[in-house]
Amino acid sequence: MNRIGVFVCHCGTNIASTVDVKAVAEALSHERGVVISQDYQYMCSESGQNLVKNAIKEHNLTGVVICSCSPRMHENTFRKACSEAGLNPYLVEIANIREQCSWIHKDITTATEKAVILGRTAIAKVTLNTPLTSMESPVVKRALVIGGGIAGIQSALDIAEAGFEVDIVEKEPTIGGKMAQIDKTFPTLDCAACILTPKMVEASQNENINIYSFSEVSDVKGFVGNFTVKIKRKARYVDETKCTGCGLCTEKCPMKKVPNEFNAGLDNRTAIYIPFAQAVPKIATIDPNYCMMLKNGKCGVCSKVCTAGAVDYKQKDEFIEKKYGAIVVATGYNPISPEKFDEYAYSQCPDVVTSLELERLMNAAGPNGGTLLRPSDKKHPEKIVFIQCVGSRCDDDRGKPYCSKICCMYTAKHAMLIREKYPDTEVYVFYIDVRTPGKNFDEFYRRAVEQYNVHYIKGMVGKVTPKANGKIEVQGSDMLADEQLRIDADLVVLAMAIEPDKSARPLATMLTTQMDTNDFFTEAHPKLRPVESATAGIFLSGVCQGPKDIPETVAQASAAAAKAIGLLCKNSITCNPCVAHSDELMCNGCSACEKVCPYGAITYENKEFRMPDRTVAVRRVASVNPAVCQGCGACTVACPSGAMDLNGFSNSQIMAEVDAICK
Amino acid sequence: MQVNDSKNFEPVIAAFCCNWCSYAGADLSGTNRLSYPTNVKIIRVPCSCRVNPMFILRAFQRGADGVIICGCHPGDCHYTSGNYFTRRRITLLYSMLDFLGIERNRTRLEWVSAAEGAKFASVMEQFTEDVRKLGPNRRLEDLRCRKK
Amino acid sequence: MLKISLDRLDDFFARVASEQSLYMPVDREDGQAEFRKWTEGSKLSQRLNTVRSAKDFFFPQTENLVDFKIQGKNIEVLDTREECEDFAVFGVRACDARSFSILDKVFLCEPVDSYYKNRREHGVIISLSCTRPAETCFCTVFGIDPVEPEGDISCSTDGKSMFFKVNTPKGEEFVKKFADVFEDGDPAQLEKMKEFSRNVFKKLPLANLSTDSFGGDKMMKLFNSPKWAELSEACIGCGTCTFICPTCQCYDIRDFKTNDGVKRFRCWDSCMYSEFTKMAHGNPRVSQLERFRQRFMHKLVYFPSNNDGEFGCVGCGRCLTKCPSSINIVKVMKALEVEE
Amino acid sequence: MQEKMKQRAKELLADGTVNRVMGWKKGEFGYDTTPAVFRSAEEIDKYFVCDDFTNSNLSKLLVKESKKDGVILAFLKPCDTYSFNQLLKEHRIDREKVYIIGIPGGPKLDAEIIKSKGITGITGVKNVNYTLVIDTIYGEEKMPFYEAVSVKCKSCKSKKHVIYDELIGDDGDILESDRFDEVEKLENMTSRERFDFWQRELSKCIRCNACKNVCPACTCEKCVFDNPKSGIENKAVSDSFEEKLFHIIRAFHVAGRCTDCGECSRVCPQNIPLHLLNRKFIKDINSLYGEYQAGADLDTKNPLTDYSTDDCEPSIVHERGVE
């Protein structure tokens, strides 16, 4: 039997001036289940709350309706008060008779009538409320960072600094990512390696950080505070615990014709290799696609020269499983392939290069030891043309619809560095727009134009044609001068669009996080929660969420870390009890709910059921993880059988409200 | 031909509002003292995607003359994707109701953000007027629930 | 014998309808017939039977029993029963005409169902004999003479006139009331026609169906027959057979919450439904097999066992036409008979 | 065809590939076939039938059958394979437990149509070069084959089997069908006309649940209309609102899942064109969210559990066509 208390607030004159609160209290006192109906000056005041608390005790109330301001204002206040008086806080309903009644209506009669209806509606709902208890879910105090680029490193360092264990999973043999390949950074022109490698070392030396290089995430289970992650440690055929990184094997390896990824394929490496001198961990890795020992069992040189006895041709992929409380995704990006852009002759001419290739060409550790030479004839280029937005802001499916954000700045950087080092070289930049928002960015670009006389041409390049004399003819239009240009260049540099790493999409599926159509991870809120994914406990760091330059990446990495730390600091998470739940007896296991759940809170299991005819049947049924569910209710409508319902906003509660309103 | 049963017809309007945007928008219109008709009564739901077609039909059954659903603007859903599902579901439902010959202006879906108090008030004003013009809901009512 | 010439039949309908409600089968756009209230221009259907049976007139699909008015904390009980007005149903076939005597056995025995009785007392059944039966007809199996149907008044035609035979005092009263429209006629030709029709009935494919294997005394043997599993296999558990059946009489009583109270109504229920006879402990008939068996056992065994051997089926053939899976009482009877 | 099917069924039973065969069983009058499970070669020889009247969709029965021990052989027409696929997609059928032989589809006939022409006393129907020769107790009657084609076969969408283990006969193609014409006709009416049309049709509903119980998309463990807790449960139509509620909600629940097999209209004892409600949803989905055929494959997302950020607004409903 319901014993409901109704409390009508005057809110000073805020409500009482347009709603006859005494009449409302009187009218509601006749509703079924109502045992006490009172009005008071300020219900939210301490004495007002005491009124409610005393009534709960005195009348042994089973439900409380407060007719007052918006629940967004004081729902928590009254829930707390009721809880203190021994009533489950979820047995409270608020009728919003201020914002949605007294403040918007002027006529006392109609406003009072409406207030009574709103009160009845709340009574109708509260009779169906059930006591709810917030669940506590423990937090594993360890974080996983997926991706060991600058974003991953920064997030890991920040989390480790806060005193939590962090594992970095990096699919390459070394951490460092794209930044390790970059020569100089804008707008300060400091050497990328000089600022990155100390961080890499710091990461490797931090006792809270554990690096799983040459590894990939292969499965993720669980939920916020309690993820179980399966990590695949790919066989590198070198015992990590023994290898000292001396590099002798890489010198002796007879297979020297392997394209060197680190130098963007511009030179070669050996089959057993250490990607670059400052690699972390500095451990050799055997490339099974080229190693003659692994391919046909003949060679074994590296094993012979290794004094540490680290080479192990029999090594297999290993899987380890670990638990984490939080996951930071930092999977980064890659430039898209220029193959689809035939008009720029990338595949026909070695002297048409991408910007990343140019970084390596100019880098002291690059194939030319830092001297800028054309790949084809190793001659010094005298005329260089940069082409912007290759594949960015592209309206066909060869490229990407978005702006890659970093190209304008790094091209200005390249142009400036070249003009600085080789003042005899002419540099042209074809651009659609030059976009330089950022601290000291526009100044940087202007310096390139004004101080370094880089020729910026607003216009598109129509065709790039390699000529017999070794020159490359670039045909483009100058939109400002309204003329067609032909430039005989020695080197053409393409600013390729960047795209999320290919590993991101399968990872998103494992993490049940959302992605946009371009495969960038979707943040929980574009403005207010930019570093969290919609799935609780998964945070986004760096370019995996959208194109970013290094300072932004680092800022976001630290922000993601801060969010992760915030989570790891807690011993347990209090879950919102207003979550979905599935009635197993009615569930069909059709997966409709799972498909609309933005949080991946729904899983399926095969369960045994005793059927009415006493047989046992196994059925696939949904179960909602209350720690992950955020209570939106999308699943409740997708479910045709009505097995899925939402605590606090159940089908029957909402229908009772509808009935009361439409009466 | 619209049927007006009585000159002083006051439509009953049920408004489903998502907690994060539209309900807050309604609160804002209250805070700013922006009036809209008393006919509108709001039901708070966590997200517009919580609104089951059953609720809408139930409202008409029980005597509502118009049903409006309000949610966050597309892209701004508190739960990232809820209102996108709402949009599809409600479009199809409204199309079906139209197919069955239920007057189009009895149903509406609007996106109202927490900042759009003025929009909330004007949307409600307009919708109430549209429904008032249609007269009482007769095509989708339950005679047993008709008010005497 | 009383007669009306066929070309004056519409005048007769108009005359009756001017005094009381008159229902008769009329054609629908989809090629089927249904009972409708006579209005100007209504044409009597030439079809053999309606989709829904004539039981609706006395035992409608839903019917309000009582209202409760709720105001705040007060509840008031309102008796919604009113004396039914006189009405007549024309064109009821022999099968449906017999169904009323079966329904009477259920609803008019103690305790009498006052809702049913009220309608039954005020309704006059004017039946119509059959001349062109369908292959699905098997009323003769249950001892029904389709040429001489039951009812307050029974009609048959010789092709020129409609002859009226009065069977009950209620029929007598009806004829008296409309005495001016009847003429006196010679039924000689009619008798010939009837004889012809009787021969047609003998040729029907189901004419030789036997009821010998059924009845109250065969209860346990039939109940435990292994055939039920196979027979019920294709049953989808819908209520089509039940709802178009002229003799099915199960109902449920439910409450509907209105805006200011509760309407208690009863509605047809089907033993084919999984929710049928659901009780606090669950459902005693756990699978479709039991539900399916119940329906046929009731018609062929339980009902005759309680009603002096009268079967609960009138052989109208509706379920033969309408079952989505084409399983029906005839197939059941044949299957169980083989066993015998 | 029928002989080939019987032959193959017996072979598969004999070699132990399957332990049961699902097909159709002969009836009383040559047109009333019943879906049936056969367990032996004898049963198949005696009762198995596949003819112009075997129009019921066997897919839904496999939900129950695939839970039993052993593999069952099912003969599926092209349209039935769509239903099967859709059930598979919703995890309602255990694929391993069903051996599918695809058989050519219709057009299948509907005895109700023959009867509606006034032909009665039917004892047998033969198809002689697309003229139906109908034996009746009143003598022989004839009618063109195509006039008796069931509603669901009149606007066939596909003769292609989307899933099977083997085929008897050739596979066909997806057809250009005129199945949305009737929907369009209604859309072009005024709102009042549409209302009157549906009011008339739906008022015939006797809530026998045949449409629901036969529908391969309605396989809920417990239907909301049978569940007292759902708030919309009811057993009978007590008000014209309830018949609308039932059919709207049912159509909505199967929207994006209905393969348009037409069983709902086939079984309706009152001949309510229920398929038009489902087709309306299909047509809307196709035009608003891109072509989608439920059951065509196992991967494409149901448009109702999917979205695009640039979907149209519901106002599109208010703006188009006639009010």
Tab-separated table of C-alpha atoms in Angstrom, chain B residues 61-62 142 144-145 147-148, chain C residues 256-260 263 265:
chain	number	residue	atom	x	y	z
B	61	GLN	CA	-5.465	7.186	-26.371
B	62	ARG	CA	-5.718	8.922	-23.051
B	142	ASP	CA	-10.130	5.788	-27.253
B	144	ARG	CA	-13.613	4.929	-23.274
B	145	CYS	CA	-11.231	7.698	-22.266
B	147	LYS	CA	-13.822	13.339	-21.350
B	148	LYS	CA	-17.434	13.871	-20.567
C	256	PHE	CA	-9.587	-1.277	-18.424
C	257	LYS	CA	-8.448	1.799	-16.596
C	258	THR	CA	-10.147	4.833	-18.042
C	259	ASN	CA	-9.419	8.413	-17.120
C	260	ASP	CA	-11.886	8.437	-14.267
C	263	LYS	CA	-14.343	-0.518	-17.056
C	265	PHE	CA	-15.352	-6.048	-19.581
